[in-house]
């Protein structure tokens, strides 16, 4: 029986799609290797959001070739979609499959495998099979792919194509199946806030959330990234629902209106701030995070300092920080006033200090609270995540249950998480 190994880089959507490919390959008669050195096929599910992401993909493929010269190395996904010819010219890459060809990848591999039993069709609900593959307490549920936005720095519209929603009936059926196995379902996609606009019967993310929250045995539901303008009255009205996680990752990228315009982002900082304040008025302990790009073209030192000050005084609780990476084929790579690499690095460090302050402020505000945590094993301790996206460490779990009511008792020494104590009798 021939073996495969999948290395996944990048976003939750890639993770969900890797899980689907894994299930199709297993059902078709292959086995999953524990290490790329043991595999006949090494599949690298790539990310191309930054130049660093591209470098990670290539470095992994080179290492796989050194460790396993006989393996077939395939690069798939977003980098494959945007740089197919360049990848095919590399001596350590045997196959390249863009996002549009991921379905064909499994069929192509099986042509090289004797006695394979065929593959699932595009309409045979492979999403449901994620529940059979993962030992985690949570699962990513793909509801949408692609993006219709034209952000000046982003290759996603090239890599993923236009926004396409999965039919609501299929999402609901799959979620109901997953809820029997997993305590938390995370709605994922490239641009989930656009969900439903392209369907024959147009719908919305808020309407989908309403239907999902009606599933009787659903544990908890979490959103992945969403745009500020897409947090509408329906979604605001659901934030206090007991099954919805108290966490929003709102995609902002900058806190300066001129930079947002250069990025081709269709909102102003004041509008995003108003949305965040509305959210906090509903639940001050709902954790809000965002992505910030440091060193975007045209971002002067004075502009950057103003950005830091606005972020520090905002309701934000954590940051994901990226130095600007000019991607070939995007508008931003040709903008004037490019920021030098050493200055980008300095700005990332400054933002990291701001992020540490925001997170400590939020964690201190939650001290003494009791919250439900999904637990998994760490190195010498138990770890887990609260409904409001706080990482928690515990020393023991007397009942062995994966879901526990925990009192947040202190700040952990890693600067990223909190210490917790299981509430007896919970």
Tab-separated table of C-alpha atoms in Angstrom:
chain	number	residue	atom	x	y	z
A	1	UNK	CA	0.000	0.000	0.000
A	2	UNK	CA	1.528	3.299	-1.084
A	3	UNK	CA	1.754	6.171	1.383
A	4	UNK	CA	1.276	9.935	1.283
A	5	UNK	CA	2.252	12.801	3.577
A	6	UNK	CA	0.572	16.233	3.545
A	7	UNK	CA	2.336	19.347	4.831
A	8	UNK	CA	-0.087	22.239	5.303
A	9	UNK	CA	1.044	25.861	5.356
A	10	UNK	CA	-1.097	28.946	5.868
A	11	UNK	CA	-4.724	29.488	6.760
A	12	UNK	CA	-7.585	27.494	8.272
A	13	UNK	CA	-9.018	26.994	4.790
A	14	UNK	CA	-5.870	25.153	3.732
A	15	UNK	CA	-6.154	23.009	6.873
A	16	UNK	CA	-9.739	22.078	6.000
A	17	UNK	CA	-8.848	21.267	2.396
A	18	UNK	CA	-5.865	19.145	3.469
A	19	UNK	CA	-8.184	17.165	5.719
A	20	UNK	CA	-10.532	16.561	2.791
A	21	UNK	CA	-7.691	15.370	0.540
A	22	UNK	CA	-6.404	13.099	3.298
A	23	UNK	CA	-9.798	11.408	3.631
A	24	UNK	CA	-10.152	10.944	-0.126
A	25	UNK	CA	-6.705	9.363	-0.391
A	26	UNK	CA	-7.324	7.011	2.544
A	27	UNK	CA	-10.716	5.922	1.177
A	28	UNK	CA	-9.051	5.313	-2.171
A	29	UNK	CA	-6.650	2.751	-0.756
A	30	UNK	CA	-3.600	4.743	0.318
A	31	UNK	CA	-2.243	5.213	3.843
A	32	UNK	CA	-0.963	8.281	5.618
A	33	UNK	CA	2.756	8.237	6.470
A	34	UNK	CA	3.886	9.550	9.848
A	35	UNK	CA	6.897	11.292	8.310
A	36	UNK	CA	7.677	12.585	4.786
A	37	UNK	CA	10.678	10.258	4.640
A	38	UNK	CA	8.260	7.306	4.703
A	39	UNK	CA	5.954	8.586	1.939
A	40	UNK	CA	5.697	7.776	-1.745
A	41	UNK	CA	3.959	11.132	-2.301
A	42	UNK	CA	4.747	14.346	-0.381
A	43	UNK	CA	2.051	16.994	-0.897
A	44	UNK	CA	2.865	20.565	0.163
A	45	UNK	CA	-0.342	22.603	0.496
A	46	UNK	CA	1.118	26.061	0.007
A	47	UNK	CA	0.428	29.643	1.052
A	48	UNK	CA	1.478	32.702	-0.930
A	49	UNK	CA	0.250	35.588	1.228
A	50	UNK	CA	3.850	36.814	1.696
A	51	UNK	CA	7.271	36.190	0.170
A	52	UNK	CA	8.174	34.436	3.426
A	53	UNK	CA	5.279	32.022	2.904
A	54	UNK	CA	6.652	31.197	-0.555
A	55	UNK	CA	10.104	30.617	0.946
A	56	UNK	CA	8.677	28.216	3.537
A	57	UNK	CA	6.962	26.204	0.809
A	58	UNK	CA	10.126	25.896	-1.260
A	59	UNK	CA	12.297	25.115	1.761
A	60	UNK	CA	9.979	22.295	2.805
A	61	UNK	CA	9.923	20.832	-0.718
A	62	UNK	CA	13.736	20.920	-0.903
A	63	UNK	CA	14.051	19.240	2.488
A	64	UNK	CA	11.552	16.555	1.499
A	65	UNK	CA	13.585	15.829	-1.629
A	66	UNK	CA	16.824	15.520	0.382
A	67	UNK	CA	15.233	13.228	2.965
A	68	UNK	CA	13.317	11.134	0.440
A	69	UNK	CA	14.826	11.275	-3.081
A	70	UNK	CA	12.461	8.595	-4.399
A	71	UNK	CA	9.252	10.398	-3.397
A	72	UNK	CA	7.002	12.307	-5.769
A	73	UNK	CA	6.922	15.925	-4.531
A	74	UNK	CA	3.787	17.925	-5.369
A	75	UNK	CA	3.188	21.584	-4.536
A	76	UNK	CA	-0.499	22.452	-4.405
A	77	UNK	CA	-2.651	25.426	-3.483
A	78	UNK	CA	-2.144	29.172	-3.639
A	79	UNK	CA	1.549	29.379	-4.548
A	80	UNK	CA	0.999	26.705	-7.179
A	81	UNK	CA	-1.862	28.749	-8.621
A	82	UNK	CA	0.197	31.939	-8.950
A	83	UNK	CA	3.655	30.567	-9.850
A	84	UNK	CA	2.964	27.296	-11.670
A	85	UNK	CA	5.559	27.639	-14.446
A	86	UNK	CA	8.320	28.702	-12.051
A	87	UNK	CA	7.592	25.742	-9.786
A	88	UNK	CA	7.560	23.238	-12.627
A	89	UNK	CA	11.068	24.374	-13.560
A	90	UNK	CA	12.462	23.424	-10.133
A	91	UNK	CA	14.395	20.129	-10.024
A	92	UNK	CA	12.900	19.096	-6.663
A	93	UNK	CA	9.255	19.571	-7.705
A	94	UNK	CA	7.507	16.805	-9.676
A	95	UNK	CA	3.902	18.006	-9.795
A	96	UNK	CA	2.078	21.337	-9.397
A	97	UNK	CA	-1.656	21.685	-8.733
A	98	UNK	CA	-3.328	25.070	-8.295
A	99	UNK	CA	-6.479	25.558	-6.244
A	100	UNK	CA	-8.612	24.904	-9.302
A	101	UNK	CA	-6.903	21.531	-9.803
A	102	UNK	CA	-7.057	20.216	-6.219
A	103	UNK	CA	-9.911	17.881	-7.085
A	104	UNK	CA	-7.872	16.451	-9.965
A	105	UNK	CA	-4.845	15.919	-7.714
A	106	UNK	CA	-6.286	12.846	-6.009
A	107	UNK	CA	-7.296	11.278	-9.331
A	108	UNK	CA	-3.847	11.980	-10.788
A	109	UNK	CA	-2.053	10.377	-7.847
A	110	UNK	CA	-4.246	7.308	-7.950
A	111	UNK	CA	-3.353	6.686	-11.591
A	112	UNK	CA	0.123	5.914	-10.244
A	113	UNK	CA	-1.171	3.621	-7.463
A	114	UNK	CA	-1.984	-0.025	-8.299
A	115	UNK	CA	-5.267	-1.436	-7.011
A	116	UNK	CA	-6.697	1.906	-5.894
A	117	UNK	CA	-10.458	1.920	-5.421
A	118	UNK	CA	-11.385	5.280	-6.953
A	119	UNK	CA	-12.079	8.675	-5.440
A	120	UNK	CA	-14.999	10.594	-4.058
A	121	UNK	CA	-16.785	12.821	-6.537
A	122	UNK	CA	-16.948	16.576	-6.080
A	123	UNK	CA	-20.500	16.221	-4.759
A	124	UNK	CA	-19.971	13.381	-2.271
A	125	UNK	CA	-19.613	15.645	0.798
A	126	UNK	CA	-15.955	15.108	1.723
A	127	UNK	CA	-16.285	17.841	4.373
A	128	UNK	CA	-18.189	15.408	6.591
A	129	UNK	CA	-15.179	13.108	6.646
A	130	UNK	CA	-13.001	15.617	8.525
A	131	UNK	CA	-14.669	14.326	11.691
A	132	UNK	CA	-13.227	10.872	11.082
A	133	UNK	CA	-9.727	12.204	10.506
A	134	UNK	CA	-8.999	14.632	13.343
A	135	UNK	CA	-8.444	13.941	17.029
A	136	UNK	CA	-8.894	17.593	17.987
A	137	UNK	CA	-11.891	18.974	19.852
A	138	UNK	CA	-12.552	21.546	17.129
A	139	UNK	CA	-12.912	21.396	13.360
A	140	UNK	CA	-12.728	23.877	10.481
A	141	UNK	CA	-15.837	23.894	8.302
A	142	UNK	CA	-15.351	25.417	4.857
A	143	UNK	CA	-18.376	27.491	3.845
A	144	UNK	CA	-16.895	29.593	1.059
A	145	UNK	CA	-13.873	30.041	-1.229
A	146	UNK	CA	-12.423	32.922	-3.231
A	147	UNK	CA	-12.742	36.696	-2.879
A	148	UNK	CA	-14.256	39.551	-4.918
A	149	UNK	CA	-12.248	42.285	-3.187
A	150	UNK	CA	-9.299	43.883	-4.956
A	151	UNK	CA	-6.947	44.764	-2.100
A	152	UNK	CA	-3.833	46.300	-3.621
A	153	UNK	CA	-1.382	44.021	-1.737
A	154	UNK	CA	-3.160	40.677	-2.103
A	155	UNK	CA	-2.837	37.754	-4.525
A	156	UNK	CA	-5.911	35.914	-3.251
A	157	UNK	CA	-8.155	36.889	-6.161
A	158	UNK	CA	-5.564	35.331	-8.483
A	159	UNK	CA	-4.884	32.324	-6.260
A	160	UNK	CA	-8.468	31.540	-5.255
A	161	UNK	CA	-10.713	33.169	-7.868
A	162	UNK	CA	-14.055	34.887	-7.238
A	163	UNK	CA	-16.157	34.315	-4.132
A	164	UNK	CA	-18.147	31.072	-4.237
A	165	UNK	CA	-20.424	29.902	-1.433
A	166	UNK	CA	-21.285	26.329	-0.500
A	167	UNK	CA	-25.039	25.774	-0.483
A	168	UNK	CA	-26.582	26.419	2.907
A	169	UNK	CA	-28.267	23.015	2.991
A	170	UNK	CA	-24.926	21.273	2.555
A	171	UNK	CA	-23.262	23.418	5.240
A	172	UNK	CA	-26.095	22.672	7.690
A	173	UNK	CA	-26.049	18.921	6.998
A	174	UNK	CA	-22.271	18.763	7.393
A	175	UNK	CA	-22.288	20.868	10.564
A	176	UNK	CA	-24.954	18.637	12.120
A	177	UNK	CA	-22.775	15.576	11.440
A	178	UNK	CA	-19.611	17.259	12.771
A	179	UNK	CA	-21.382	18.430	15.924
A	180	UNK	CA	-21.790	14.796	17.006
A	181	UNK	CA	-17.995	14.449	17.181
A	182	UNK	CA	-16.547	17.921	17.771
A	183	UNK	CA	-17.216	20.408	20.551
A	184	UNK	CA	-16.408	23.431	18.379
A	185	UNK	CA	-17.006	24.220	14.713
A	186	UNK	CA	-15.039	27.074	13.113
A	187	UNK	CA	-16.566	28.632	10.004
A	188	UNK	CA	-13.760	29.185	7.527
A	189	UNK	CA	-13.161	30.439	4.010
A	190	UNK	CA	-11.254	33.163	2.206
A	191	UNK	CA	-13.932	35.825	2.743
A	192	UNK	CA	-16.696	34.381	4.909
A	193	UNK	CA	-18.458	37.745	5.240
A	194	UNK	CA	-19.461	37.476	1.569
A	195	UNK	CA	-21.189	34.157	2.212
A	196	UNK	CA	-24.455	33.639	0.355
A	197	UNK	CA	-24.373	36.637	-1.975
A	198	UNK	CA	-23.657	34.425	-5.003
A	199	UNK	CA	-26.181	31.677	-4.259
A	200	UNK	CA	-29.266	31.108	-6.429
A	201	UNK	CA	-31.285	32.087	-3.364
A	202	UNK	CA	-29.121	34.872	-1.894
A	203	UNK	CA	-28.404	34.668	1.808
A	204	UNK	CA	-25.870	36.029	4.292
A	205	UNK	CA	-23.381	34.942	6.919
A	206	UNK	CA	-25.723	36.126	9.658
A	207	UNK	CA	-28.576	34.000	8.340
A	208	UNK	CA	-26.292	30.963	8.095
A	209	UNK	CA	-25.170	31.533	11.695
A	210	UNK	CA	-28.794	31.693	12.846
A	211	UNK	CA	-29.528	28.334	11.220
A	212	UNK	CA	-26.343	26.716	12.572
A	213	UNK	CA	-27.054	27.891	16.118
A	214	UNK	CA	-30.424	26.105	15.902
A	215	UNK	CA	-28.673	22.701	15.691
A	216	UNK	CA	-29.697	21.125	19.038
A	217	UNK	CA	-26.472	19.221	19.748
A	218	UNK	CA	-24.069	21.950	18.565
A	219	UNK	CA	-21.413	22.676	21.180
A	220	UNK	CA	-19.998	26.036	20.179
A	221	UNK	CA	-19.576	27.968	16.934
A	222	UNK	CA	-16.649	30.258	16.098
A	223	UNK	CA	-16.034	32.603	13.186
A	224	UNK	CA	-12.710	32.996	11.427
A	225	UNK	CA	-11.721	36.395	9.979
A	226	UNK	CA	-14.433	38.897	9.017
A	227	UNK	CA	-14.448	42.439	7.597
A	228	UNK	CA	-15.706	45.275	9.863
A	229	UNK	CA	-18.490	46.339	7.478
A	230	UNK	CA	-19.838	42.769	7.445
A	231	UNK	CA	-20.633	42.729	11.168
A	232	UNK	CA	-24.258	43.691	10.600
A	233	UNK	CA	-27.248	43.929	12.930
A	234	UNK	CA	-27.956	40.203	12.554
A	235	UNK	CA	-24.456	39.228	13.663
A	236	UNK	CA	-24.438	41.831	16.466
A	237	UNK	CA	-27.724	40.359	17.678
A	238	UNK	CA	-26.177	36.876	17.848
A	239	UNK	CA	-23.082	37.822	19.861
A	240	UNK	CA	-24.795	37.012	23.164
A	241	UNK	CA	-26.005	33.590	21.976
A	242	UNK	CA	-24.708	30.947	24.426
A	243	UNK	CA	-23.388	28.721	21.626
A	244	UNK	CA	-21.428	31.453	19.817
A	245	UNK	CA	-17.814	31.929	20.887
A	246	UNK	CA	-17.005	35.333	22.366
A	247	UNK	CA	-14.316	36.091	19.813
A	248	UNK	CA	-14.061	38.097	16.599
A	249	UNK	CA	-11.041	38.433	14.334
A	250	UNK	CA	-11.793	41.619	12.401
A	251	UNK	CA	-9.580	42.123	9.368
A	252	UNK	CA	-8.314	45.741	9.462
A	253	UNK	CA	-4.698	45.832	8.119
A	254	UNK	CA	-4.117	49.456	9.186
A	255	UNK	CA	-5.476	52.194	11.445
A	256	UNK	CA	-4.822	55.075	9.047
A	257	UNK	CA	-7.397	56.228	6.490
A	258	UNK	CA	-4.872	57.210	3.812
A	259	UNK	CA	-3.095	53.848	4.064
A	260	UNK	CA	-6.434	52.020	3.997
A	261	UNK	CA	-7.284	53.866	0.766
A	262	UNK	CA	-3.924	52.882	-0.757
A	263	UNK	CA	-4.672	49.300	0.254
A	264	UNK	CA	-8.063	49.586	-1.488
A	265	UNK	CA	-9.839	48.723	1.762
A	266	UNK	CA	-13.385	50.082	1.706
A	267	UNK	CA	-13.816	51.549	5.197
A	268	UNK	CA	-12.358	54.251	7.403
A	269	UNK	CA	-10.727	53.692	10.791
A	270	UNK	CA	-13.585	55.560	12.499
A	271	UNK	CA	-16.091	53.110	10.994
A	272	UNK	CA	-14.106	50.086	12.163
A	273	UNK	CA	-13.715	51.643	15.612
A	274	UNK	CA	-17.481	52.166	15.877
A	275	UNK	CA	-18.105	48.498	15.089
A	276	UNK	CA	-15.589	47.370	17.727
A	277	UNK	CA	-17.172	49.658	20.324
A	278	UNK	CA	-20.612	48.230	19.482
A	279	UNK	CA	-19.250	44.712	20.001
A	280	UNK	CA	-17.679	45.582	23.364
A	281	UNK	CA	-20.916	47.240	24.514
A	282	UNK	CA	-22.635	43.882	24.047
A	283	UNK	CA	-19.894	41.908	25.831
A	284	UNK	CA	-16.767	43.659	27.188
A	285	UNK	CA	-15.062	40.257	27.540
A	286	UNK	CA	-15.518	39.287	23.887
A	287	UNK	CA	-11.975	39.172	22.517
A	288	UNK	CA	-11.316	41.232	19.389
A	289	UNK	CA	-8.211	40.733	17.256
A	290	UNK	CA	-6.951	41.932	13.917
A	291	UNK	CA	-4.204	41.724	11.288
A	292	UNK	CA	-1.865	44.696	10.861
A	293	UNK	CA	0.575	45.227	7.987
A	294	UNK	CA	3.713	47.120	9.036
A	295	UNK	CA	5.625	49.279	6.575
A	296	UNK	CA	3.040	49.571	3.796
A	297	UNK	CA	4.164	51.928	0.978
A	298	UNK	CA	3.465	55.541	1.937
A	299	UNK	CA	3.451	54.809	5.685
A	300	UNK	CA	5.725	57.556	7.055
A	301	UNK	CA	7.247	57.421	10.565
A	302	UNK	CA	4.662	59.937	11.770
A	303	UNK	CA	1.825	57.925	10.214
A	304	UNK	CA	3.115	54.747	11.821
A	305	UNK	CA	3.295	56.383	15.245
A	306	UNK	CA	-0.307	57.551	14.880
A	307	UNK	CA	-1.326	54.014	13.908
A	308	UNK	CA	0.283	52.640	17.080
A	309	UNK	CA	-1.468	55.230	19.235
A	310	UNK	CA	-4.873	54.524	17.678
A	311	UNK	CA	-4.442	50.785	18.159
A	312	UNK	CA	-3.365	51.196	21.792
A	313	UNK	CA	-6.415	53.290	22.622
A	314	UNK	CA	-8.828	51.009	20.713
A	315	UNK	CA	-10.861	48.016	21.989
A	316	UNK	CA	-8.474	45.597	20.236
A	317	UNK	CA	-7.158	42.744	22.413
A	318	UNK	CA	-4.545	41.098	20.186
A	319	UNK	CA	-2.708	41.619	16.895
A	320	UNK	CA	-1.368	39.416	14.104
A	321	UNK	CA	1.483	41.467	12.627
A	322	UNK	CA	3.013	41.109	9.169
A	323	UNK	CA	5.719	43.184	7.490
A	324	UNK	CA	4.567	44.411	4.089
A	325	UNK	CA	5.581	41.940	1.395
A	326	UNK	CA	5.339	43.200	-2.165
A	327	UNK	CA	3.809	40.436	-4.248
A	328	UNK	CA	4.468	40.391	-8.004
A	329	UNK	CA	1.288	41.156	-9.924
A	330	UNK	CA	-0.271	43.343	-7.217
A	331	UNK	CA	-0.760	47.117	-7.336
A	332	UNK	CA	1.060	47.741	-4.064
A	333	UNK	CA	4.407	46.468	-5.332
A	334	UNK	CA	4.581	49.494	-7.677
A	335	UNK	CA	3.407	52.160	-5.214
A	336	UNK	CA	5.864	54.972	-4.411
A	337	UNK	CA	7.505	55.507	-1.012
A	338	UNK	CA	8.371	51.876	-0.353
A	339	UNK	CA	9.526	51.221	3.216
A	340	UNK	CA	13.056	49.770	3.647
A	341	UNK	CA	13.254	46.245	5.063
A	342	UNK	CA	15.137	47.330	8.195
A	343	UNK	CA	12.404	49.881	8.943
A	344	UNK	CA	9.678	47.258	8.442
A	345	UNK	CA	11.483	45.042	10.940
A	346	UNK	CA	11.666	47.872	13.485
A	347	UNK	CA	7.962	48.615	13.064
A	348	UNK	CA	7.054	44.958	13.531
A	349	UNK	CA	8.962	44.983	16.831
A	350	UNK	CA	7.175	48.161	17.940
A	351	UNK	CA	3.798	46.622	17.105
A	352	UNK	CA	4.723	43.440	18.954
A	353	UNK	CA	5.229	45.529	22.079
A	354	UNK	CA	1.820	47.136	21.539
A	355	UNK	CA	0.267	43.690	21.025
A	356	UNK	CA	1.799	42.378	24.255
A	357	UNK	CA	0.290	45.309	26.159
A	358	UNK	CA	-3.159	44.751	24.602
A	359	UNK	CA	-3.156	41.053	25.428
A	360	UNK	CA	-1.998	41.559	29.015
A	361	UNK	CA	-4.673	44.220	29.496
A	362	UNK	CA	-7.360	41.831	28.286
A	363	UNK	CA	-6.075	38.881	30.328
A	364	UNK	CA	-5.982	40.961	33.512
A	365	UNK	CA	-9.582	42.022	32.910
A	366	UNK	CA	-10.579	38.325	32.825
A	367	UNK	CA	-8.833	37.267	36.059
A	368	UNK	CA	-11.181	35.329	38.346
A	369	UNK	CA	-13.728	34.574	35.630
A	370	UNK	CA	-15.102	31.076	35.099
A	371	UNK	CA	-15.184	29.987	31.447
A	372	UNK	CA	-15.625	26.752	29.527
A	373	UNK	CA	-12.361	25.409	28.081
A	374	UNK	CA	-11.719	22.688	25.495
A	375	UNK	CA	-8.682	20.799	26.765
A	376	UNK	CA	-5.877	18.897	25.042
A	377	UNK	CA	-2.524	17.562	26.233
A	378	UNK	CA	0.574	19.794	26.316
A	379	UNK	CA	4.158	19.108	27.411
A	380	UNK	CA	3.726	18.180	31.064
A	381	UNK	CA	0.428	20.033	31.440
A	382	UNK	CA	-3.027	20.390	29.925
A	383	UNK	CA	-3.830	23.279	27.639
A	384	UNK	CA	-7.004	24.558	26.109
A	385	UNK	CA	-8.901	27.496	24.731
A	386	UNK	CA	-11.791	29.421	26.242
A	387	UNK	CA	-14.837	30.509	24.302
A	388	UNK	CA	-13.294	34.018	24.204
A	389	UNK	CA	-10.018	32.791	22.690
A	390	UNK	CA	-7.770	32.746	25.748
A	391	UNK	CA	-5.142	29.998	25.841
A	392	UNK	CA	-5.230	28.330	29.277
A	393	UNK	CA	-2.771	25.969	30.998
A	394	UNK	CA	-3.792	23.539	33.748
A	395	UNK	CA	-1.740	21.090	35.776
A	396	UNK	CA	-4.362	18.367	36.107
A	397	UNK	CA	-7.726	17.162	34.851
A	398	UNK	CA	-9.249	14.917	37.523
A	399	UNK	CA	-12.305	13.903	35.508
A	400	UNK	CA	-10.589	13.375	32.168
A	401	UNK	CA	-13.339	15.253	30.306
A	402	UNK	CA	-12.262	17.357	27.341
A	403	UNK	CA	-14.655	20.209	28.198
A	404	UNK	CA	-14.199	21.781	31.623
A	405	UNK	CA	-15.358	24.848	33.518
A	406	UNK	CA	-12.156	26.641	34.517
A	407	UNK	CA	-11.453	29.616	36.768
A	408	UNK	CA	-8.846	31.919	35.217
A	409	UNK	CA	-6.449	32.235	38.158
A	410	UNK	CA	-3.340	34.012	36.843
A	411	UNK	CA	-1.139	35.156	33.993
A	412	UNK	CA	1.141	32.419	32.598
A	413	UNK	CA	4.873	33.056	32.431
A	414	UNK	CA	4.925	32.630	28.631
A	415	UNK	CA	3.200	35.983	28.171
A	416	UNK	CA	0.645	34.408	25.823
A	417	UNK	CA	-1.705	32.389	28.020
A	418	UNK	CA	-3.353	32.219	31.445
A	419	UNK	CA	-3.220	29.727	34.303
A	420	UNK	CA	-6.457	27.978	35.192
A	421	UNK	CA	-8.048	25.841	37.887
A	422	UNK	CA	-10.870	23.395	37.212
A	423	UNK	CA	-14.041	24.357	39.051
A	424	UNK	CA	-15.020	21.370	41.175
A	425	UNK	CA	-18.448	19.956	40.538
A	426	UNK	CA	-18.663	21.424	37.036
